[in-house]
Short mmCIF file of C-alpha atoms and ligand atoms in Angstrom, two decimals:
data_model
loop_
_atom_site.label_atom_id
_atom_site.label_comp_id
_atom_site.label_asym_id
_atom_site.label_seq_id
_atom_site.Cartn_x
_atom_site.Cartn_y
_atom_site.Cartn_z
CA MET G 27 -0.03 -0.05 0.04
CA ALA G 28 1.13 3.59 -0.66
CA LEU G 29 -0.30 6.51 1.19
CA ILE G 30 -1.60 9.36 -0.87
CA ASP G 31 -0.24 12.53 0.78
CA GLY G 32 -2.99 15.24 0.55
CA LYS G 33 -0.85 17.74 2.37
CA ALA G 34 1.98 17.44 -0.06
CA VAL G 35 -0.35 17.52 -3.13
CA SER G 36 -2.33 20.50 -1.84
CA ALA G 37 0.85 22.28 -1.02
CA ALA G 38 2.01 21.98 -4.56
CA VAL G 39 -1.36 23.31 -5.89
CA LYS G 40 -1.29 26.28 -3.51
CA GLU G 41 2.40 27.03 -4.43
CA LYS G 42 1.41 27.38 -8.10
CA VAL G 43 -1.54 29.61 -7.02
CA ARG G 44 0.71 31.75 -4.86
CA CYS G 45 3.29 32.29 -7.69
CA GLU G 46 0.41 33.25 -10.25
CA ALA G 47 -1.13 35.58 -7.57
CA GLU G 48 2.25 37.16 -7.05
CA GLY G 49 2.68 37.81 -10.78
CA LEU G 50 -0.78 39.45 -10.94
CA LYS G 51 -0.20 41.58 -7.94
CA ALA G 52 3.02 43.02 -9.71
CA GLN G 53 0.50 43.93 -12.34
CA GLY G 54 -1.67 45.82 -9.76
CA ILE G 55 -4.42 42.88 -9.60
CA HIS G 56 -5.29 42.05 -6.08
CA ILE G 57 -7.32 38.82 -5.64
CA GLY G 58 -10.01 38.87 -2.99
CA LEU G 59 -12.28 36.18 -1.46
CA ALA G 60 -15.23 36.95 0.58
CA VAL G 61 -16.31 34.32 3.03
CA ILE G 62 -19.72 34.38 4.76
CA ILE G 63 -20.51 32.50 7.94
CA VAL G 64 -23.93 32.58 9.60
CA GLY G 65 -24.14 31.43 13.15
CA ASP G 66 -21.55 29.77 15.36
CA ASP G 67 -21.42 26.05 14.25
CA PRO G 68 -17.93 25.06 15.40
CA ALA G 69 -16.98 22.79 12.42
CA SER G 70 -18.02 25.74 10.10
CA ARG G 71 -15.80 28.04 12.20
CA VAL G 72 -12.82 25.75 11.64
CA TYR G 73 -13.41 25.53 7.94
CA VAL G 74 -13.71 29.32 7.72
CA ASN G 75 -10.58 29.75 9.65
CA ASN G 76 -8.67 27.31 7.45
CA LYS G 77 -9.82 29.15 4.28
CA LYS G 78 -8.67 32.47 5.59
CA LYS G 79 -5.24 30.96 6.47
CA ALA G 80 -5.01 29.59 2.93
CA CYS G 81 -5.96 33.07 1.43
CA GLN G 82 -3.04 34.44 3.48
CA ALA G 83 -0.69 31.77 2.39
CA VAL G 84 -1.31 32.40 -1.29
CA GLY G 85 -1.51 36.08 -1.12
CA PHE G 86 -5.14 36.75 -1.51
CA ASP G 87 -7.16 39.33 0.41
CA SER G 88 -9.84 37.68 2.55
CA TYR G 89 -12.95 39.46 3.64
CA GLU G 90 -14.96 37.66 6.37
CA TYR G 91 -18.66 38.37 7.07
CA ALA G 92 -19.58 36.66 10.38
CA LEU G 93 -23.40 36.97 10.74
CA PRO G 94 -25.42 36.13 13.79
CA ALA G 95 -27.60 32.90 13.54
CA GLU G 96 -30.76 35.09 13.52
CA THR G 97 -29.81 36.79 10.18
CA THR G 98 -32.69 36.71 7.84
CA GLN G 99 -32.75 35.43 4.26
CA THR G 100 -33.33 38.87 3.01
CA GLU G 101 -30.48 40.32 4.97
CA LEU G 102 -28.17 37.51 3.57
CA LEU G 103 -29.29 38.05 -0.05
CA GLU G 104 -28.64 41.77 0.41
CA LEU G 105 -25.07 41.01 1.50
CA VAL G 106 -24.58 38.71 -1.54
CA SER G 107 -25.93 41.35 -3.88
CA LYS G 108 -23.49 43.81 -2.36
CA LEU G 109 -20.51 41.43 -2.81
CA ASN G 110 -21.55 40.40 -6.29
CA ALA G 111 -21.09 44.25 -7.14
CA ASP G 112 -17.80 44.70 -5.15
CA LYS G 113 -14.99 44.96 -7.52
CA ASN G 114 -12.45 43.99 -4.70
CA VAL G 115 -14.24 40.66 -4.38
CA ASP G 116 -13.45 37.93 -7.03
CA GLY G 117 -14.97 35.06 -5.19
CA ILE G 118 -17.90 34.58 -2.80
CA LEU G 119 -18.17 31.61 -0.57
CA CYS G 120 -21.16 31.08 1.74
CA GLN G 121 -20.24 28.37 4.34
CA LEU G 122 -22.89 25.61 4.51
CA PRO G 123 -24.96 24.55 6.31
CA LEU G 124 -26.88 27.76 6.74
CA PRO G 125 -29.53 27.95 9.62
CA ARG G 126 -32.79 26.19 8.80
CA HIS G 127 -34.83 29.35 8.28
CA ILE G 128 -32.53 30.20 5.34
CA ASP G 129 -33.07 28.51 1.95
CA GLU G 130 -29.53 27.48 0.91
CA ASN G 131 -30.75 27.22 -2.75
CA ALA G 132 -31.85 30.78 -2.77
CA ILE G 133 -28.54 31.86 -1.52
CA ILE G 134 -26.63 29.84 -3.86
CA ASN G 135 -28.62 30.97 -6.92
CA ALA G 136 -28.14 34.54 -5.92
CA ILE G 137 -24.32 34.50 -6.09
CA ASP G 138 -22.81 35.80 -9.27
CA PRO G 139 -21.87 32.63 -11.38
CA ALA G 140 -18.68 34.46 -12.18
CA LYS G 141 -17.85 34.57 -8.39
CA ASP G 142 -19.14 31.26 -7.46
CA VAL G 143 -15.89 29.77 -6.44
CA ASP G 144 -17.51 26.77 -4.80
CA ALA G 145 -19.15 25.95 -8.19
CA PHE G 146 -22.58 25.26 -6.58
CA HIS G 147 -24.61 27.59 -8.84
CA PRO G 148 -26.80 25.70 -11.27
CA GLN G 149 -25.13 27.47 -14.08
CA ASN G 150 -21.72 26.19 -13.01
CA VAL G 151 -23.08 22.75 -12.29
CA GLY G 152 -24.43 22.61 -15.83
CA HIS G 153 -20.99 23.52 -17.16
CA ILE G 154 -19.44 20.62 -14.99
CA MET G 155 -21.99 18.32 -16.55
CA ILE G 156 -21.04 19.22 -20.16
CA GLY G 157 -17.38 19.05 -19.26
CA ASP G 158 -16.65 22.75 -20.23
CA TYR G 159 -16.12 24.59 -17.04
CA ALA G 160 -13.78 27.36 -15.41
CA PHE G 161 -14.76 26.43 -11.74
CA LEU G 162 -13.86 23.16 -10.47
CA PRO G 163 -16.14 21.55 -8.02
CA CYS G 164 -13.56 21.82 -5.07
CA THR G 165 -13.76 18.45 -3.35
CA PRO G 166 -14.08 16.22 -6.48
CA ALA G 167 -11.50 18.16 -8.35
CA GLY G 168 -9.19 17.63 -5.31
CA VAL G 169 -9.84 13.96 -5.52
CA MET G 170 -8.82 13.93 -9.12
CA GLU G 171 -5.58 15.64 -8.35
CA LEU G 172 -4.94 12.96 -5.71
CA ILE G 173 -5.70 10.22 -8.14
CA ALA G 174 -3.43 11.83 -10.69
CA SER G 175 -0.67 12.03 -8.11
CA THR G 176 -0.61 8.21 -7.99
CA GLY G 177 0.12 7.88 -11.68
CA VAL G 178 -2.95 5.61 -12.11
CA GLU G 179 -4.87 6.31 -15.23
CA VAL G 180 -8.63 6.71 -14.77
CA LYS G 181 -9.30 5.82 -18.44
CA GLY G 182 -10.95 2.48 -18.84
CA LYS G 183 -11.07 1.83 -14.97
CA ASN G 184 -14.22 0.82 -13.08
CA CYS G 185 -14.86 3.78 -10.68
CA VAL G 186 -17.38 3.53 -8.03
CA VAL G 187 -18.55 6.46 -6.19
CA ILE G 188 -20.40 5.87 -2.74
CA GLY G 189 -22.70 8.88 -2.33
CA ARG G 190 -24.74 11.17 -4.80
CA SER G 191 -24.81 14.49 -3.00
CA ASN G 192 -24.66 17.61 -5.28
CA ILE G 193 -21.50 18.68 -3.47
CA VAL G 194 -19.34 15.49 -3.79
CA GLY G 195 -20.88 12.38 -5.24
CA LYS G 196 -22.62 13.64 -8.41
CA PRO G 197 -19.83 16.08 -9.56
CA MET G 198 -17.16 13.38 -8.61
CA ALA G 199 -18.80 10.89 -10.97
CA MET G 200 -18.90 13.60 -13.81
CA LEU G 201 -15.12 14.21 -13.32
CA LEU G 202 -14.26 10.56 -13.44
CA LEU G 203 -16.48 10.28 -16.48
CA HIS G 204 -14.68 13.08 -18.27
CA GLU G 205 -11.46 11.14 -17.68
CA HIS G 206 -13.17 8.23 -19.34
CA GLY G 207 -13.74 5.99 -16.17
CA THR G 208 -16.68 3.55 -16.36
CA VAL G 209 -18.53 5.10 -13.49
CA THR G 210 -21.05 3.54 -11.00
CA ILE G 211 -22.84 5.96 -8.58
CA THR G 212 -24.16 4.18 -5.45
CA HIS G 213 -26.30 5.49 -2.59
CA SER G 214 -28.40 4.36 0.42
CA ARG G 215 -30.97 2.55 -1.92
CA THR G 216 -28.16 0.54 -3.62
CA VAL G 217 -28.73 -3.18 -3.49
CA ASP G 218 -25.71 -5.28 -2.44
CA LEU G 219 -23.29 -2.49 -2.30
CA PRO G 220 -20.25 -4.67 -1.55
CA ARG G 221 -20.80 -6.67 -4.79
CA ILE G 222 -20.39 -3.22 -6.76
CA THR G 223 -17.64 -1.84 -4.61
CA ARG G 224 -15.60 -5.01 -4.93
CA ASN G 225 -15.32 -4.35 -8.64
CA ALA G 226 -13.84 -0.90 -8.26
CA ASP G 227 -10.42 -0.22 -9.47
CA ILE G 228 -10.92 3.33 -8.13
CA LEU G 229 -13.31 3.68 -5.13
CA VAL G 230 -14.44 7.03 -3.69
CA ALA G 231 -16.27 7.06 -0.51
CA ALA G 232 -18.41 10.02 0.23
CA VAL G 233 -20.98 8.68 2.70
CA GLY G 234 -20.47 10.49 6.01
CA LYS G 235 -20.42 7.29 8.12
CA ALA G 236 -17.31 6.30 10.01
CA ASN G 237 -15.60 3.05 9.07
CA PHE G 238 -18.38 2.34 6.42
CA VAL G 239 -16.08 0.77 3.83
CA THR G 240 -14.45 -2.30 5.31
CA ALA G 241 -11.72 -4.39 3.70
CA ASP G 242 -14.25 -7.15 2.47
CA MET G 243 -15.76 -4.31 0.38
CA ILE G 244 -12.57 -3.37 -1.68
CA LYS G 245 -10.86 -5.11 -4.61
CA GLU G 246 -7.24 -6.10 -4.04
CA GLY G 247 -5.05 -3.28 -5.34
CA ALA G 248 -7.65 -0.76 -5.69
CA VAL G 249 -7.14 3.03 -5.26
CA VAL G 250 -9.17 4.02 -2.24
CA ILE G 251 -10.12 7.68 -1.65
CA ASP G 252 -11.79 8.67 1.50
CA VAL G 253 -13.85 11.79 1.33
CA GLY G 254 -15.64 11.43 4.69
CA MET G 255 -15.03 13.72 7.59
CA ASN G 256 -16.71 12.21 10.67
CA ARG G 257 -16.12 11.90 14.38
CA ASN G 258 -15.78 8.48 15.87
CA ALA G 259 -17.04 7.40 19.32
CA GLU G 260 -13.96 8.93 20.95
CA GLY G 261 -14.61 12.32 19.12
CA LYS G 262 -11.59 11.71 16.75
CA LEU G 263 -11.80 12.89 13.13
CA CYS G 264 -12.03 9.75 10.91
CA GLY G 265 -13.18 9.04 7.34
CA ASP G 266 -15.67 6.65 5.87
CA VAL G 267 -13.10 3.95 5.30
CA ASP G 268 -11.76 1.53 7.89
CA PHE G 269 -8.18 2.70 7.02
CA GLU G 270 -6.38 -0.01 9.23
CA GLY G 271 -8.45 -2.77 7.80
CA CYS G 272 -8.22 -1.55 4.12
CA LYS G 273 -4.63 -0.19 3.93
CA ASP G 274 -2.81 -3.44 3.14
CA LYS G 275 -5.42 -4.43 0.39
CA ALA G 276 -5.44 -1.15 -1.32
CA SER G 277 -2.67 0.07 -3.83
CA TYR G 278 -3.03 3.58 -2.75
CA ILE G 279 -5.11 4.96 -0.14
CA THR G 280 -5.89 8.49 1.46
CA PRO G 281 -5.68 9.01 5.14
CA VAL G 282 -8.07 11.11 7.18
CA PRO G 283 -6.95 13.70 8.14
CA GLY G 284 -4.40 14.69 5.58
CA GLY G 285 -5.99 13.23 2.38
CA VAL G 286 -8.81 14.89 0.64
CA GLY G 287 -9.51 17.64 3.26
CA PRO G 288 -6.65 19.66 2.39
CA MET G 289 -7.17 19.53 -1.33
CA THR G 290 -10.62 20.98 -1.03
CA ILE G 291 -9.10 24.28 0.20
CA ALA G 292 -6.31 24.15 -2.28
CA MET G 293 -8.87 23.82 -5.18
CA LEU G 294 -10.87 26.70 -3.75
CA MET G 295 -7.75 28.87 -4.04
CA LYS G 296 -7.26 27.73 -7.61
CA ASN G 297 -10.95 28.73 -8.28
CA THR G 298 -10.47 32.22 -6.75
CA LEU G 299 -7.40 32.77 -8.91
CA THR G 300 -9.31 31.67 -12.02
CA ALA G 301 -12.19 34.01 -11.02
CA ALA G 302 -9.73 37.00 -10.68
CA LYS G 303 -8.11 36.18 -14.10
CA MET G 304 -11.69 36.02 -15.71
CA HIS G 305 -12.52 39.40 -14.05
CA ASN G 306 -9.41 41.00 -15.39
CA GLY G 307 -9.85 39.45 -18.92
CA ILE G 308 -6.66 37.22 -18.54
CA ASN G 309 -6.89 33.63 -19.95
P1 NAP J 414 -24.49 13.80 2.13
O1 NAP J 414 -25.03 14.89 1.41
O2 NAP J 414 -25.08 13.36 3.44
O3 NAP J 414 -24.60 12.44 1.19
C1 NAP J 414 -24.19 11.18 1.69
C2 NAP J 414 -24.51 10.22 0.68
O4 NAP J 414 -24.15 8.99 1.15
C3 NAP J 414 -25.93 10.15 0.04
O5 NAP J 414 -25.86 10.18 -1.35
C4 NAP J 414 -26.32 8.83 0.71
O6 NAP J 414 -27.35 8.27 -0.14
C5 NAP J 414 -25.16 7.99 0.78
N1 NAP J 414 -25.34 7.02 1.76
C6 NAP J 414 -25.79 7.19 3.08
N2 NAP J 414 -25.83 5.93 3.65
C7 NAP J 414 -25.50 5.06 2.69
C8 NAP J 414 -25.51 3.60 2.68
N3 NAP J 414 -25.68 2.83 3.64
N4 NAP J 414 -24.91 2.99 1.50
C9 NAP J 414 -24.62 3.65 0.35
N5 NAP J 414 -24.65 5.12 0.40
C10 NAP J 414 -25.14 5.68 1.52
O7 NAP J 414 -22.88 14.03 2.44
P2 NAP J 414 -21.85 14.81 1.61
O8 NAP J 414 -22.00 16.28 1.67
O9 NAP J 414 -21.77 14.27 0.18
O10 NAP J 414 -20.49 14.33 2.38
C11 NAP J 414 -20.09 13.04 2.47
C12 NAP J 414 -18.99 13.10 3.36
O11 NAP J 414 -17.88 13.80 2.83
C13 NAP J 414 -19.28 13.69 4.82
O12 NAP J 414 -18.53 12.93 5.80
C14 NAP J 414 -18.78 14.98 4.65
O13 NAP J 414 -18.32 15.50 5.89
C15 NAP J 414 -17.49 14.72 3.90
N6 NAP J 414 -17.04 15.87 3.10
C16 NAP J 414 -15.64 16.09 3.18
C17 NAP J 414 -15.10 17.17 2.40
C18 NAP J 414 -13.79 17.39 2.43
O14 NAP J 414 -13.40 18.50 2.20
N7 NAP J 414 -12.94 16.41 2.82
C19 NAP J 414 -16.02 17.92 1.57
C20 NAP J 414 -17.34 17.72 1.60
C21 NAP J 414 -17.86 16.58 2.23
P3 NAP J 414 -28.83 8.82 -0.38
O15 NAP J 414 -28.56 10.01 -1.41
O16 NAP J 414 -29.69 7.74 -0.95
O17 NAP J 414 -29.39 9.41 1.05
#
């Protein structure tokens, strides 16, 4: 088994972004990312802090909008509209989940697609489906970078994605398909999941259940990518894959933490750079 080092791969992506951002700064172009957080969910706070730190590391300006949990949908829409018009802001990210009284789709749909660095806006989702897109869906694109880092070609491989969320599972399947994988998407209603996963040369788990993927579910020599971010009974961060059980059977496997997690933020930085280039007419 070889470990896929998400920290190293993400550092390389961020370094490339930092170099390009430095070049743009020399031309007077400053890159700005606005991050909105509503309420005081501790996990969201950690994610937002990490995104701010990443901005600092690559030389972007970050603008945080920390709003109270009782913020109304109208107030949030007003802020999005203000940021859409703000020339200093190249990317807008609204940390999910939002409080229940706010319709997440209404907020996602209100973000200018040219500033939608999470690539959640239906217009950008459509571009991803077609395979002609500027903004990468951050987590799935990060997974593709990790697979590429192994040297294993996706073309012709049996790829199985566990999970069909709009954020991870569905765009993940699209990216694998664009790379000519033969893709199966599985979900909670899938019958006999292990029979399908045992056929996977490349298995991506995005379920949200600790230790869900066990050694008997994977093929000998499979590439196993663990998107899951869960807390186990002891409160420790863990993925969807039983790492200890699977590591000797997989050819390559991602750890949690230190696998997919750092990639998501690196791809967000890449998207923000892309947005800034688009806004300044640079290809
Ligand atoms: P989600 O919206 O809850 O989706 C989970 C998916 O898993 C659903 O499609 C669900 O099927 C499927 N599922 C649930 N139980 C199953 C079962 N027994 N068998 C097969 N499929 C099953 O979660 P998500 O947003 O995609 O996130 C998934 C995991 O990735 C979470 O742990 C999340 O924290 C993590 N995540 C990590 C990053 C990162 O940067 N590393 C980014 C995003 C998400 P149904 O559709 O049928 O319900």
